[in-house]
Short mmCIF file of C-alpha atoms in Angstrom, two decimals:
data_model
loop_
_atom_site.label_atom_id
_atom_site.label_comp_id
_atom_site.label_asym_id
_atom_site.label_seq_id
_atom_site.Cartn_x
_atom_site.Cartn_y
_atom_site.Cartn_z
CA UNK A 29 -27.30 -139.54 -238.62
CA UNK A 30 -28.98 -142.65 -239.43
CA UNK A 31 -28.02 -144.82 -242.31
CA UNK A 32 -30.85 -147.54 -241.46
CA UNK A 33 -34.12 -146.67 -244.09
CA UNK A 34 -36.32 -148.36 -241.54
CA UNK A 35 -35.93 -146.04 -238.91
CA UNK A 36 -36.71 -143.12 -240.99
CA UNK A 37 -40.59 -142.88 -242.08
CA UNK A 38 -42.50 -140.07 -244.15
CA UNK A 39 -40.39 -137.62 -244.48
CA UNK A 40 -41.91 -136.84 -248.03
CA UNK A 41 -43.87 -134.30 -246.15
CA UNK A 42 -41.10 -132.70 -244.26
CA UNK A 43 -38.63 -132.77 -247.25
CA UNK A 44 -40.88 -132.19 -250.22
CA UNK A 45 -38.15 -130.84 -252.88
CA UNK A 46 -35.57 -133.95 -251.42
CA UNK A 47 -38.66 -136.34 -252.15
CA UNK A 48 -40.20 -135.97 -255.14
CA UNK A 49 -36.63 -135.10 -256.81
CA UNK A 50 -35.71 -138.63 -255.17
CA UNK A 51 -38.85 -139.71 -257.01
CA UNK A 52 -37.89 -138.13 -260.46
CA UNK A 53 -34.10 -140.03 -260.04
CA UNK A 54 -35.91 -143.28 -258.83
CA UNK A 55 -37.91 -143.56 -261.91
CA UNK A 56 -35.53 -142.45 -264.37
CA UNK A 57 -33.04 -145.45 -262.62
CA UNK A 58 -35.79 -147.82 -262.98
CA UNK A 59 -36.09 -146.40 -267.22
CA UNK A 60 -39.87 -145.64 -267.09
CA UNK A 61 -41.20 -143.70 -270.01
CA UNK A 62 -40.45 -140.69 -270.50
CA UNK A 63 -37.54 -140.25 -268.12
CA UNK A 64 -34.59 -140.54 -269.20
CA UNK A 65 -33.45 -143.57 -267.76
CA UNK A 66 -35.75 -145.17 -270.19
CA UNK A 67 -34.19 -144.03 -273.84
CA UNK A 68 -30.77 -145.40 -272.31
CA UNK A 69 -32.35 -148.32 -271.19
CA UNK A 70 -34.19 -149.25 -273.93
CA UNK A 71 -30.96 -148.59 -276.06
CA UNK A 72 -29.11 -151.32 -274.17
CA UNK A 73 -32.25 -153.82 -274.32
CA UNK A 74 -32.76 -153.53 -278.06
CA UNK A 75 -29.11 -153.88 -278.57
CA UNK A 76 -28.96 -157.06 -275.90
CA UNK A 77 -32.07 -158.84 -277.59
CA UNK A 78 -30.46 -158.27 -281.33
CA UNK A 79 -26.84 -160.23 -280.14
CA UNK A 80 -27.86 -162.34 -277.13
CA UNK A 81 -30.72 -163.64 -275.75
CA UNK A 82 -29.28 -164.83 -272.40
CA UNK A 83 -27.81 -161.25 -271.44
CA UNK A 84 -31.35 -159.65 -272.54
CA UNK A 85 -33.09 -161.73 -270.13
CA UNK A 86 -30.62 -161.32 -267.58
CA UNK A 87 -30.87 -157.14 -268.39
CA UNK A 88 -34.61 -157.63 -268.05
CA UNK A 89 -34.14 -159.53 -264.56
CA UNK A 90 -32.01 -156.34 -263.20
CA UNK A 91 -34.92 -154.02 -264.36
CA UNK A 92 -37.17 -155.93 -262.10
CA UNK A 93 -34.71 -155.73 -259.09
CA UNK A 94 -33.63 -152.42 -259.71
CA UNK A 95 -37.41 -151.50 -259.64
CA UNK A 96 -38.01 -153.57 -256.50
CA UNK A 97 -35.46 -152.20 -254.51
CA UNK A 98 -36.07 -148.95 -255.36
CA UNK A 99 -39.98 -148.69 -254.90
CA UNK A 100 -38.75 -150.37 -251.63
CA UNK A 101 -36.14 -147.54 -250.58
CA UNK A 102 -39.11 -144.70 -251.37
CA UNK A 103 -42.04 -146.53 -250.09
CA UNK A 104 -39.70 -147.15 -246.49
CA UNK A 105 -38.32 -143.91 -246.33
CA UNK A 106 -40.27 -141.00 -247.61
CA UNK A 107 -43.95 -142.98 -247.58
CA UNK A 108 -45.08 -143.75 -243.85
CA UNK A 109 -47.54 -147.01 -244.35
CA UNK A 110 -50.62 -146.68 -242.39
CA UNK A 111 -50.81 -147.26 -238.75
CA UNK A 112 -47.35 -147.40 -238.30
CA UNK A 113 -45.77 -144.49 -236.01
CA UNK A 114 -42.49 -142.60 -236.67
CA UNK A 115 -39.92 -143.01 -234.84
CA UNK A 116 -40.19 -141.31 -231.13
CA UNK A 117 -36.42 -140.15 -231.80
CA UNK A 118 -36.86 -138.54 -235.28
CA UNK A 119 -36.42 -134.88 -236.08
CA UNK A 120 -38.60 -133.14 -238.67
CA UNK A 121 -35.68 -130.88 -240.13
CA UNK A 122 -36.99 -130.58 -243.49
CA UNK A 123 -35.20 -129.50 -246.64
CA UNK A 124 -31.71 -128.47 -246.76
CA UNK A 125 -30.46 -124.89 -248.07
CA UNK A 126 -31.29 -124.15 -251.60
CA UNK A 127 -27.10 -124.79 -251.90
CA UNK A 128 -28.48 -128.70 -251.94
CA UNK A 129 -31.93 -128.05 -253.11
CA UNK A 130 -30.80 -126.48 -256.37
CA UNK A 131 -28.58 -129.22 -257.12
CA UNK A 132 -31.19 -131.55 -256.40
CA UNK A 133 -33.63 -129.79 -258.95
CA UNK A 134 -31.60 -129.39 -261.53
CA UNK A 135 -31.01 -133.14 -261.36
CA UNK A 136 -34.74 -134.07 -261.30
CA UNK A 137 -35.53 -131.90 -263.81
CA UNK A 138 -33.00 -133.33 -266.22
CA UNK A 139 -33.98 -136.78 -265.03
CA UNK A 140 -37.24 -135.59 -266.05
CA UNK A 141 -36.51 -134.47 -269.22
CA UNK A 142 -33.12 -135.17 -270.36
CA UNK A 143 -33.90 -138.17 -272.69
CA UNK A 144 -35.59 -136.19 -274.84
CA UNK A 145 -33.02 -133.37 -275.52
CA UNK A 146 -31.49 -133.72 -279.22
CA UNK A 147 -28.61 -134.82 -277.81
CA UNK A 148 -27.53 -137.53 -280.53
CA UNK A 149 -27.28 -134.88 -283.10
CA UNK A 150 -23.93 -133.99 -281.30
CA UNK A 151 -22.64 -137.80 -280.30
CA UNK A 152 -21.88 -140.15 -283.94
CA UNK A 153 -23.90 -143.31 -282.93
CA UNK A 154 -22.57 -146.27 -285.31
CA UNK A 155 -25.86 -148.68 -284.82
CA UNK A 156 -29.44 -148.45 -284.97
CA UNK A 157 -30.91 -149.34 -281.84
CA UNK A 158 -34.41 -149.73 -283.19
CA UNK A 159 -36.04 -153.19 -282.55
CA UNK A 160 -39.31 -154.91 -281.86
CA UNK A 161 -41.89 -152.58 -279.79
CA UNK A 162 -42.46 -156.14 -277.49
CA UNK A 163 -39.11 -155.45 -276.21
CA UNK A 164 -40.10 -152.03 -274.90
CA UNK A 165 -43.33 -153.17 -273.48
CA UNK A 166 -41.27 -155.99 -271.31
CA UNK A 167 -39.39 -153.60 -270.21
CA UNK A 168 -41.66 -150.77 -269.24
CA UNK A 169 -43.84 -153.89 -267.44
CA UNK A 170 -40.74 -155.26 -265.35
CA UNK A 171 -39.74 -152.30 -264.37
CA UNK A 172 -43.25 -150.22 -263.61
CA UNK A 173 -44.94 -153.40 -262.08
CA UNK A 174 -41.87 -153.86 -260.10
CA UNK A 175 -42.25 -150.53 -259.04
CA UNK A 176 -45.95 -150.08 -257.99
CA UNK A 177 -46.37 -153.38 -256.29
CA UNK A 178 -43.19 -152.96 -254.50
CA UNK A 179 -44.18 -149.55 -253.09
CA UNK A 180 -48.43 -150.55 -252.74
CA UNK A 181 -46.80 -154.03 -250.39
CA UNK A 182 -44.59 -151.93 -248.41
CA UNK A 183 -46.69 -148.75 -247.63
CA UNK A 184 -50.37 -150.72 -247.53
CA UNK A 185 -49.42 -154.51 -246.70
CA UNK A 186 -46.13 -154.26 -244.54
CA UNK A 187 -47.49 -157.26 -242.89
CA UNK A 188 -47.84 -159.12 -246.31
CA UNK A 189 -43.99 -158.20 -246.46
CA UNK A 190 -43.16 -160.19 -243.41
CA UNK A 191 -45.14 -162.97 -244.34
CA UNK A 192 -43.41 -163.39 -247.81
CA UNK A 193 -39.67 -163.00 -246.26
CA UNK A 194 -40.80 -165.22 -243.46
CA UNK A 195 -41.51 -167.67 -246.60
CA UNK A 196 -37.72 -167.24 -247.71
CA UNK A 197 -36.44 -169.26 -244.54
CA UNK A 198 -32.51 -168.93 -244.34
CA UNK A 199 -32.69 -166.77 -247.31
CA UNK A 200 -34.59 -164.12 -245.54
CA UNK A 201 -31.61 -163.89 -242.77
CA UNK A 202 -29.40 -163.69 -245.23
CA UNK A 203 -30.56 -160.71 -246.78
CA UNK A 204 -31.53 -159.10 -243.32
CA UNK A 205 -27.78 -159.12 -242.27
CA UNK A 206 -26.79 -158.27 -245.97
CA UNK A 207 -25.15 -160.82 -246.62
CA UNK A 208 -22.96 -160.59 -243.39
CA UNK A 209 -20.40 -158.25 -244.37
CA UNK A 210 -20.65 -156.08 -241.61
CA UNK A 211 -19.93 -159.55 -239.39
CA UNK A 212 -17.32 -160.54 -241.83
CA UNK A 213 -15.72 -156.71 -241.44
CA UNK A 214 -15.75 -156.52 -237.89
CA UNK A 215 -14.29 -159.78 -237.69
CA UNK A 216 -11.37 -159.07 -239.87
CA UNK A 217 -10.92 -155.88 -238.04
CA UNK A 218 -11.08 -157.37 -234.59
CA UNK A 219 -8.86 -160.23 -235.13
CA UNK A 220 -6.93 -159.72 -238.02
CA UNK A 221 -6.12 -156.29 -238.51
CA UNK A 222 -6.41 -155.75 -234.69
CA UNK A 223 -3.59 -158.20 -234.53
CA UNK A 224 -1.41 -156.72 -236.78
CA UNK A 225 -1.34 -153.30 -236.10
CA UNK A 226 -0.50 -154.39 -232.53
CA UNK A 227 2.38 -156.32 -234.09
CA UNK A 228 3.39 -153.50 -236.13
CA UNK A 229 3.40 -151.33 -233.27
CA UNK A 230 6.30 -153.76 -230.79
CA UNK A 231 8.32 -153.72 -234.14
CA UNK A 232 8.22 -150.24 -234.36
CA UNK A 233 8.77 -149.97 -230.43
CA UNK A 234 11.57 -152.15 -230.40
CA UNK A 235 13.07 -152.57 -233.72
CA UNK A 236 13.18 -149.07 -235.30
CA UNK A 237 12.82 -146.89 -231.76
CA UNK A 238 14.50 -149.25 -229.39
CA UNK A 239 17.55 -150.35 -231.72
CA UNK A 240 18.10 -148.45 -234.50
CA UNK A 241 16.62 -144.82 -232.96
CA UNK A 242 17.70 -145.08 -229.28
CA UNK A 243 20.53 -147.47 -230.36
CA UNK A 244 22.49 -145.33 -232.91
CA UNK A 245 22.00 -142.60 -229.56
CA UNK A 246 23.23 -144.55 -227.01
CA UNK A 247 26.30 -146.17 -229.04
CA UNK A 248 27.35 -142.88 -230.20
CA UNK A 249 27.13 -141.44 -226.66
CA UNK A 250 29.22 -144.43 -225.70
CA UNK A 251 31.33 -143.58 -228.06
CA UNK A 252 31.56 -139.85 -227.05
CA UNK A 253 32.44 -140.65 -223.47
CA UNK A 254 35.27 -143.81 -224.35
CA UNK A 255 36.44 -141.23 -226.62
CA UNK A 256 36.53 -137.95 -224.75
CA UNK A 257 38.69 -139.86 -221.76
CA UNK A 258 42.08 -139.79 -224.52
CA UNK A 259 41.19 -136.03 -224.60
CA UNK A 260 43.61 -135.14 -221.32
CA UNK A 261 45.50 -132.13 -222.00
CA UNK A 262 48.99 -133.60 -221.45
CA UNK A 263 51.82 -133.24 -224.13
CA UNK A 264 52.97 -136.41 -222.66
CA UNK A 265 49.84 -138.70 -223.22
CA UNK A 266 49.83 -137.23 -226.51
CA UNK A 267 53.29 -138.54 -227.38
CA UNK A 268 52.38 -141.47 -226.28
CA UNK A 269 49.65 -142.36 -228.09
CA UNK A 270 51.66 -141.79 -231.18
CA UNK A 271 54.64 -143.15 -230.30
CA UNK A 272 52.57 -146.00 -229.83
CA UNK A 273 50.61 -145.88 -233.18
CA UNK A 274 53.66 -145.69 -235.21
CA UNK A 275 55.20 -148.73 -233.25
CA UNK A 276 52.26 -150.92 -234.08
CA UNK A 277 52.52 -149.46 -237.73
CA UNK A 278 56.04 -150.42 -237.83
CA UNK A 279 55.49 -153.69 -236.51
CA UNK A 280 52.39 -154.46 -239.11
CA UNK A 281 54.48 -153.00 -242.25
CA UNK A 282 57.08 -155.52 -241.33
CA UNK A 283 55.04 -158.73 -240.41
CA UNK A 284 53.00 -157.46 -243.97
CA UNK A 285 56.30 -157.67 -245.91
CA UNK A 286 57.61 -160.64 -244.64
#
């Protein structure tokens, strides 16, 4: 399984219900009218501009973004740009069983059409999210322009694409190792957690096996044989063991009392 978008390419063709269901939850993410991302969206805009100007504009930002870098995951993985190959490696399987594809349409379908189901009849709303019609024509332009030039610059002008990251300098690396938290993982697995778990492992070896595990075993066998010599059969050794006990009883109830 591959996990990398850029080494997967058109597979709109071989995965038609996966793709254009994809689609359907791609646009309703990005709130374009009338999916049903947008009546949330716009919701949470008019409600933003009405209290705070600096978290509308920042809302307004992420509907670019979320735009960008989803016209960017469809255009990569289901769109193949032109003149560019698939992969040698990649396997046309096409759609999975109807057991994912039915899940999969049901979803699109209510992406499709879910914001426009009656639902507030049955959910008390206690403000009125109406507001200035410029509000929903920013949004609808962030997030469709984000959209379509995203996907025409990665399927028609890939080349374009490199040119602008090349632009971004350090940036660009940045982003290309995502923010190097896979270096930052392996690193802390490698040399710190690496490290521990082999220290857990000699105090486990040697502190709970060796000494308290093997330990308690070995001083009760120790015990066991010091203890099973006095175990001789004879009347006589017997007798004198006790006599012997009482004597030193005698002896420490008298040095006690004086």
């Amino acid at each position: 399984h591959k996990q990398d978008i850029r080494q997967i390419s058109g597979i709109l063709k071989q995965m038609p219900v996966t793709g254009w269901t994809f689609l359907a939850g791609t646009l309703a993410l990005v709130g374009i009218f009338p999916f049903a991302g947008f009546w949330s969206k716009e919701e949470i805009l008019m409600t933003a501009w009405r209290q705070n100007s600096l978290i509308f504009s920042l809302l307004l930002l992420t509907v670019l973004f979320t735009a960008v870098y989803m016209g960017r995951l469809f255009a990569v993985a289901f769109l193949t740009a032109p003149g560019r190959e698939k992969p040698e490696n990649q396997k046309s399987e096409g759609d999975p069983s109807w057991f994912m594809k039915g899940p999969l349409v049901i979803l699109g379908i209510f992406s499709l059409f879910g914001g426009i189901l009656p639902l507030k009849q049955f959910i008390p709303l206690e403000h009125d999210f109406h507001g200035p019609f410029f509000v929903t024509l920013l949004s609808l332009a962030a997030g469709t322009a984000g959209f379509l030039v995203t996907v025409y610059l990665y399927h028609y002008q890939p080349k374009r694409i490199r040119k602008i990251a090349a632009l971004a300098g350090p940036i660009e690396k940045v982003l290309e190792k995502k923010y190097y938290v896979d270096e930052i993982y392996n690193a802390l697995i490698r040399h710190v957690q690496d490290r521990l778990a082999r220290l857990c492992d000699l105090f486990e070896q040697i502190v709970i096996v060796e000494f308290y595990v093997n330990g308690t075993a070995r001083t009760a066998r120790w015990a066991g044989d010091g203890l099973r010599k006095l175990q001789t059969g004879r009347i006589q050794f017997y007798v004198l063991i006790f006599s012997a006990g009482v004597t030193l009883l005698a002896y420490g109830m008298i040095l006690w009392n004086r």
